[in-house]
CSV table of C-alpha atoms in Angstrom, one decimal:
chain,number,residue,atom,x,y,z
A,1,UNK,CA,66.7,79.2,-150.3
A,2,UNK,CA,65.9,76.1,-151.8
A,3,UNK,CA,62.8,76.0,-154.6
A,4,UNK,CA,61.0,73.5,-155.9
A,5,UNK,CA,59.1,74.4,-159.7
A,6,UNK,CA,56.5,72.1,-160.2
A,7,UNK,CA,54.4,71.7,-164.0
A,8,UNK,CA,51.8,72.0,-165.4
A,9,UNK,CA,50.2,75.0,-163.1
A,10,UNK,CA,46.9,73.3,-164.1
A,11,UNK,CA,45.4,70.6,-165.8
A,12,UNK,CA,42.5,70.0,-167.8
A,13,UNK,CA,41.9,66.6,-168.6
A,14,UNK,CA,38.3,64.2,-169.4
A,15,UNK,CA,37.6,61.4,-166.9
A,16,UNK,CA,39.8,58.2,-167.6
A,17,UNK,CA,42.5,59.9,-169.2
A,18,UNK,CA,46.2,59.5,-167.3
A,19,UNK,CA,47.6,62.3,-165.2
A,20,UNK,CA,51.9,63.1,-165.1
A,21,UNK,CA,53.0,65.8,-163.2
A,22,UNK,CA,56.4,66.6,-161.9
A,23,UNK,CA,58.5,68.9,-160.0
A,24,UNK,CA,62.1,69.9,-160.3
A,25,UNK,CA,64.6,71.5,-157.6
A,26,UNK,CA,68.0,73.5,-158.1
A,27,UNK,CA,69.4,71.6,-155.5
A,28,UNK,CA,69.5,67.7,-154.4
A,29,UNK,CA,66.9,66.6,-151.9
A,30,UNK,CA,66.8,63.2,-149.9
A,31,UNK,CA,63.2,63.2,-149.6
A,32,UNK,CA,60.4,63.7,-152.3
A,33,UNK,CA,56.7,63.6,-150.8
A,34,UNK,CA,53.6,64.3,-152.9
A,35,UNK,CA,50.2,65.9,-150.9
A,36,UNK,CA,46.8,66.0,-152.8
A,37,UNK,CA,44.6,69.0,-150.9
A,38,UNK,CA,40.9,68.9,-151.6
A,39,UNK,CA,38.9,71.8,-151.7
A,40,UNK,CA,38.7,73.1,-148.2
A,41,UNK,CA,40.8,70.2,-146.5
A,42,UNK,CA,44.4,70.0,-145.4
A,43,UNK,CA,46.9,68.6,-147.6
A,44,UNK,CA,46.8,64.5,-147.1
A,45,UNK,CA,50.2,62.6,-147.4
A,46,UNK,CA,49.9,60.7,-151.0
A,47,UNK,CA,53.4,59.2,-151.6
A,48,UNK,CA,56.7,59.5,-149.8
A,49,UNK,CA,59.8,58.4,-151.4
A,50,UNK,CA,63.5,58.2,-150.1
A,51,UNK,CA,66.3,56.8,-152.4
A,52,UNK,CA,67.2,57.9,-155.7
A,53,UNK,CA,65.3,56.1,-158.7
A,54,UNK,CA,62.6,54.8,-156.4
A,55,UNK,CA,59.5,54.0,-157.8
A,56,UNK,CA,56.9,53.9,-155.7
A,57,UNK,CA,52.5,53.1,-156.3
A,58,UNK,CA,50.0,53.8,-154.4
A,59,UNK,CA,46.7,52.9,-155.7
A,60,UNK,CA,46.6,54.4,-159.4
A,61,UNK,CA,49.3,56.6,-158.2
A,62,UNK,CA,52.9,56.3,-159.1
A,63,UNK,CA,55.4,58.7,-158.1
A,64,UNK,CA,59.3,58.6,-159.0
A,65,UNK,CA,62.5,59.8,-157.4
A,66,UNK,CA,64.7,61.3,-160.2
A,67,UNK,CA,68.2,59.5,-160.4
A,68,UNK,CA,69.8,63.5,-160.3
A,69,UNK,CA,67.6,64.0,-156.8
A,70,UNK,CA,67.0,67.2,-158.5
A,71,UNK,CA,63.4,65.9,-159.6
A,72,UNK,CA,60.2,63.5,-158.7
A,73,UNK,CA,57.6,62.8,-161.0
A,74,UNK,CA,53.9,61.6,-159.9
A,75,UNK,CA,51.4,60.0,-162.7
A,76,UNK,CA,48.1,58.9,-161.8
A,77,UNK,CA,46.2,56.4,-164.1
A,78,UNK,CA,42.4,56.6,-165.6
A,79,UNK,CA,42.0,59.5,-163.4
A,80,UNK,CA,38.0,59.9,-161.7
A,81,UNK,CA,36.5,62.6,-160.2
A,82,UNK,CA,37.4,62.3,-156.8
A,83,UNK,CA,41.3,63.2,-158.3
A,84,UNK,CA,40.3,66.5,-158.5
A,85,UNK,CA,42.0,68.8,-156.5
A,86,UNK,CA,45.9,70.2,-155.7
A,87,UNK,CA,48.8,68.3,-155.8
A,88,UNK,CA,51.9,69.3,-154.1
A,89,UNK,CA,55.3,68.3,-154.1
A,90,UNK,CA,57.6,68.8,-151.1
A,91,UNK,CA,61.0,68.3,-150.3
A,92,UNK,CA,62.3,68.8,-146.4
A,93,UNK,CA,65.5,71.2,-146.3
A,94,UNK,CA,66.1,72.4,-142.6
A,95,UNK,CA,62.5,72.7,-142.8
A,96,UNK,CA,59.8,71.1,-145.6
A,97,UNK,CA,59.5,73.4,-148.7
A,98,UNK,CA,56.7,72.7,-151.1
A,99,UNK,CA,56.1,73.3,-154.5
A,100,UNK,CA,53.0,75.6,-155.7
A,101,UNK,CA,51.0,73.1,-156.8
A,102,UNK,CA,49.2,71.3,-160.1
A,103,UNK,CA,45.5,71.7,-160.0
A,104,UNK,CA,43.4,68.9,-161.5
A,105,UNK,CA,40.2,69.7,-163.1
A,106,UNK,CA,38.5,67.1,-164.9
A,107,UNK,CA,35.9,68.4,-167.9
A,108,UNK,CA,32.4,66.8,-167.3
B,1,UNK,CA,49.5,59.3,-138.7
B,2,UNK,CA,48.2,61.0,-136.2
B,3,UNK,CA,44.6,62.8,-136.4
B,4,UNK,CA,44.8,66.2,-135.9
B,5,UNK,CA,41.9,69.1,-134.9
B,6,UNK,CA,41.7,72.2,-135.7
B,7,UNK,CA,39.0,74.7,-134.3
B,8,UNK,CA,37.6,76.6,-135.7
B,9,UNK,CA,37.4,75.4,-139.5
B,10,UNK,CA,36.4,78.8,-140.4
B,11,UNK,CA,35.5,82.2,-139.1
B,12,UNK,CA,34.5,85.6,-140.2
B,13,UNK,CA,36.4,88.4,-138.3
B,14,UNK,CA,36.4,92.3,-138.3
B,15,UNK,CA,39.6,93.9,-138.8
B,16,UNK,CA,41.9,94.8,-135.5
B,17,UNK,CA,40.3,91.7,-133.8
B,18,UNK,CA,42.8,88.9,-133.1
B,19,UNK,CA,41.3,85.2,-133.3
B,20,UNK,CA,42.8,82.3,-132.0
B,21,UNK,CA,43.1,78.7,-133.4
B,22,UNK,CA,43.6,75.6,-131.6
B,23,UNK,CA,45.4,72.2,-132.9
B,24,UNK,CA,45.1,69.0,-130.5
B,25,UNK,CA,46.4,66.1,-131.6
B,26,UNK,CA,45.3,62.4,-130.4
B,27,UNK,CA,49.2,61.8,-129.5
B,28,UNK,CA,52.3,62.7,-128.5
B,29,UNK,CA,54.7,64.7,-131.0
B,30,UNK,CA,57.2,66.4,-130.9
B,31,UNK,CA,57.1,68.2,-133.5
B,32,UNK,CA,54.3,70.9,-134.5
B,33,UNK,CA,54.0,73.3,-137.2
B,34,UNK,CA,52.1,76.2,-138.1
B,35,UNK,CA,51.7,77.1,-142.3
B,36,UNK,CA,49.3,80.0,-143.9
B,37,UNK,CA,47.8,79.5,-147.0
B,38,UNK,CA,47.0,82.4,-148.7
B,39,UNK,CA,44.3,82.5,-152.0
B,40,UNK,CA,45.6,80.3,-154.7
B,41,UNK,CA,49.0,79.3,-153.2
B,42,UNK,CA,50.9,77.3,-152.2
B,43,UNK,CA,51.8,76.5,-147.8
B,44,UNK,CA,54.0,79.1,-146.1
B,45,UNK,CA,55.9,78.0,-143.0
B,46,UNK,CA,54.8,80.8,-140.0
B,47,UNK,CA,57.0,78.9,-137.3
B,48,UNK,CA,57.7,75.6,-135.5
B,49,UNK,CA,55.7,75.6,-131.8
B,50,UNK,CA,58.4,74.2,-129.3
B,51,UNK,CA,56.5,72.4,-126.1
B,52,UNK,CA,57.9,74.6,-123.2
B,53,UNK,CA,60.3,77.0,-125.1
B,54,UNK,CA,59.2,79.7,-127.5
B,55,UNK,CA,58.2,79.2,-131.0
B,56,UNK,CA,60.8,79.5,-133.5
B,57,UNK,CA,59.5,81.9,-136.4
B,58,UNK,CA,60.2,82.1,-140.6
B,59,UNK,CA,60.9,85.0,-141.7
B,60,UNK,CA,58.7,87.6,-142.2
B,61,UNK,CA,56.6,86.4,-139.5
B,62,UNK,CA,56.8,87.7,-135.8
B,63,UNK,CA,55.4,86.9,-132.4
B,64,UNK,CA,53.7,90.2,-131.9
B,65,UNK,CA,51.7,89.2,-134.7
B,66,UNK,CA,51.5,85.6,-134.6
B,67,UNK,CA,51.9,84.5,-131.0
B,68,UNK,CA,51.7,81.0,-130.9
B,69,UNK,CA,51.5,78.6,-127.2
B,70,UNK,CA,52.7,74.9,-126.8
B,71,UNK,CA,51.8,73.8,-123.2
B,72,UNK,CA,52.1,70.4,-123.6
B,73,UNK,CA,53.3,67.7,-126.5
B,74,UNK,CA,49.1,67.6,-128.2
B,75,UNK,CA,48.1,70.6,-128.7
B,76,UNK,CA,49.1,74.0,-129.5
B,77,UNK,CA,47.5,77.4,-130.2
B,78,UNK,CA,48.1,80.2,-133.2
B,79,UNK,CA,46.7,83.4,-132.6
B,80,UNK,CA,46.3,85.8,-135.4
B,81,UNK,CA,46.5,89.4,-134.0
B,82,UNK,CA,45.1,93.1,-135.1
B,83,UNK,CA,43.5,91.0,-137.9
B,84,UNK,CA,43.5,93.1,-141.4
B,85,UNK,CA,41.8,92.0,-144.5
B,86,UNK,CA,45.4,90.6,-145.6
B,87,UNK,CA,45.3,88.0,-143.1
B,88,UNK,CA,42.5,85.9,-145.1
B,89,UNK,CA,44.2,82.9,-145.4
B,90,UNK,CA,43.9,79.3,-145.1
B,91,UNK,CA,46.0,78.5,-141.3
B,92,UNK,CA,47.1,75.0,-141.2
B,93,UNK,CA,48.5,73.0,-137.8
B,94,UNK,CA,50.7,70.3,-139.4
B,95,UNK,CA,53.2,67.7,-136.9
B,96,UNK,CA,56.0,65.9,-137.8
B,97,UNK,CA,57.1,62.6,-138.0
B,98,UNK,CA,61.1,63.6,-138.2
B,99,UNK,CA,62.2,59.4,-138.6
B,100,UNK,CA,60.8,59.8,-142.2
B,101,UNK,CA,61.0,63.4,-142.7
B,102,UNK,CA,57.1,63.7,-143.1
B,103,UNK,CA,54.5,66.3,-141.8
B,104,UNK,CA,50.4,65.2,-141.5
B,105,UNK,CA,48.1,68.1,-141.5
B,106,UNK,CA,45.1,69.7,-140.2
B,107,UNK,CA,42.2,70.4,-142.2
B,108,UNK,CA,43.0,74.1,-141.4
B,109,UNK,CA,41.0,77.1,-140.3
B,110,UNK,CA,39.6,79.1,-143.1
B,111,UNK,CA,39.5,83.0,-141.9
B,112,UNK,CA,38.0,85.7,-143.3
B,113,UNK,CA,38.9,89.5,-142.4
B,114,UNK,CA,36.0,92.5,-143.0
């Protein structure tokens, strides 16, 4: 079935400093969404984006659909505390298949 | 979106007990969903809860083991049966807005097996 790779694993960055992330498929998907889970919560709908080079902002987040469909990117700006947490990607096939996720820790 | 409940949030169970979760939803979908979590990873599809049919199941999972009711088109149950310490996961209750292609979830049910 289809996979999705998503990088980094983690992250390790200092308070202010500007977050990319992205995720990458073998196969073309019509949908890209990006979640952000915080520690024990459900995973909340960030960004969802449907055409091919689609840029897309949300606040200090910006996501991207890759022009291939094979790839999103998500970048957050002067990143604060409250950005900790996971971030997934997903893609729905038959059904939604997500990524395993970039884990934001921000250094005090 | 629609808000979703989950009950319980979390619960401590001894093994070969089965616990049940619940998932309401303030309106009507059509579409619910039921993921596991496990430590440290990512969301795992268990199966899709059909209102008045039975659930469709992913692979690996079965209904022995997962039963799983829809009676109506808000709310839905997951039962996790003959618990074992393996079944500590996160379980999530997730519905789908299938216009968009987008899933809201629960804040899950955090369970614990002795």
């Amino acid at each position: 079935g289809q996979q999705l790779n998503q990088s980094p694993q983690s992250m390790f960055i200092q308070e202010g400093e500007d977050v990319s992330m992205n995720c990458t498929s073998s196969s073309i998907f019509n949908t890209w969404l990006w979640y952000k889970q915080d520690p024990g919560e459900g995973p909340v709908l960030l960004i969802a984006l449907y055409k091919a080079g689609e840029l897309t902002s949300n606040g200090r987040l910006t996501a991207q659909f890759g022009i291939t469909r094979k790839d999103s990117f998500l970048n957050i700006s002067a990143s604060i505390p409250s950005d900790v947490g996971i971030y997934f990607c997903a893609g729905p096939d038959d059904k939604i298949i997500f990524g395993k996720g970039t884990r934001l820790h921000i250094l005090p | 979106s629609a808000v979703i409940s989950q009950k319980p949030s979390r619960d401590i169970c001894q093994r070969g007990t089965s616990l049940t979760i619940q998932c309401q939803v303030d309106s009507q979908v059509t579409m619910m969903f039921w993921y596991r979590q496990q430590p440290g990873q990512s969301l795992t599809l268990i199966a899709t809860a059909n209102q008045g049919s039975e659930a469709t199941y992913e692979s690996g999972f079965v209904i022995d083991k997962f039963p799983i009711s829809r009676p109506n088109l808000t709310f839905s149950t997951l039962t996790v049966s003959n618990m074992s310490p393996e079944d500590s996961s996160i379980y999530l209750c997730s519905v789908g807005q299938s216009a968009k292609n987008i899933q809201y979830f629960g804040a899950g049910t955090r369970l614990s097996v002795l």
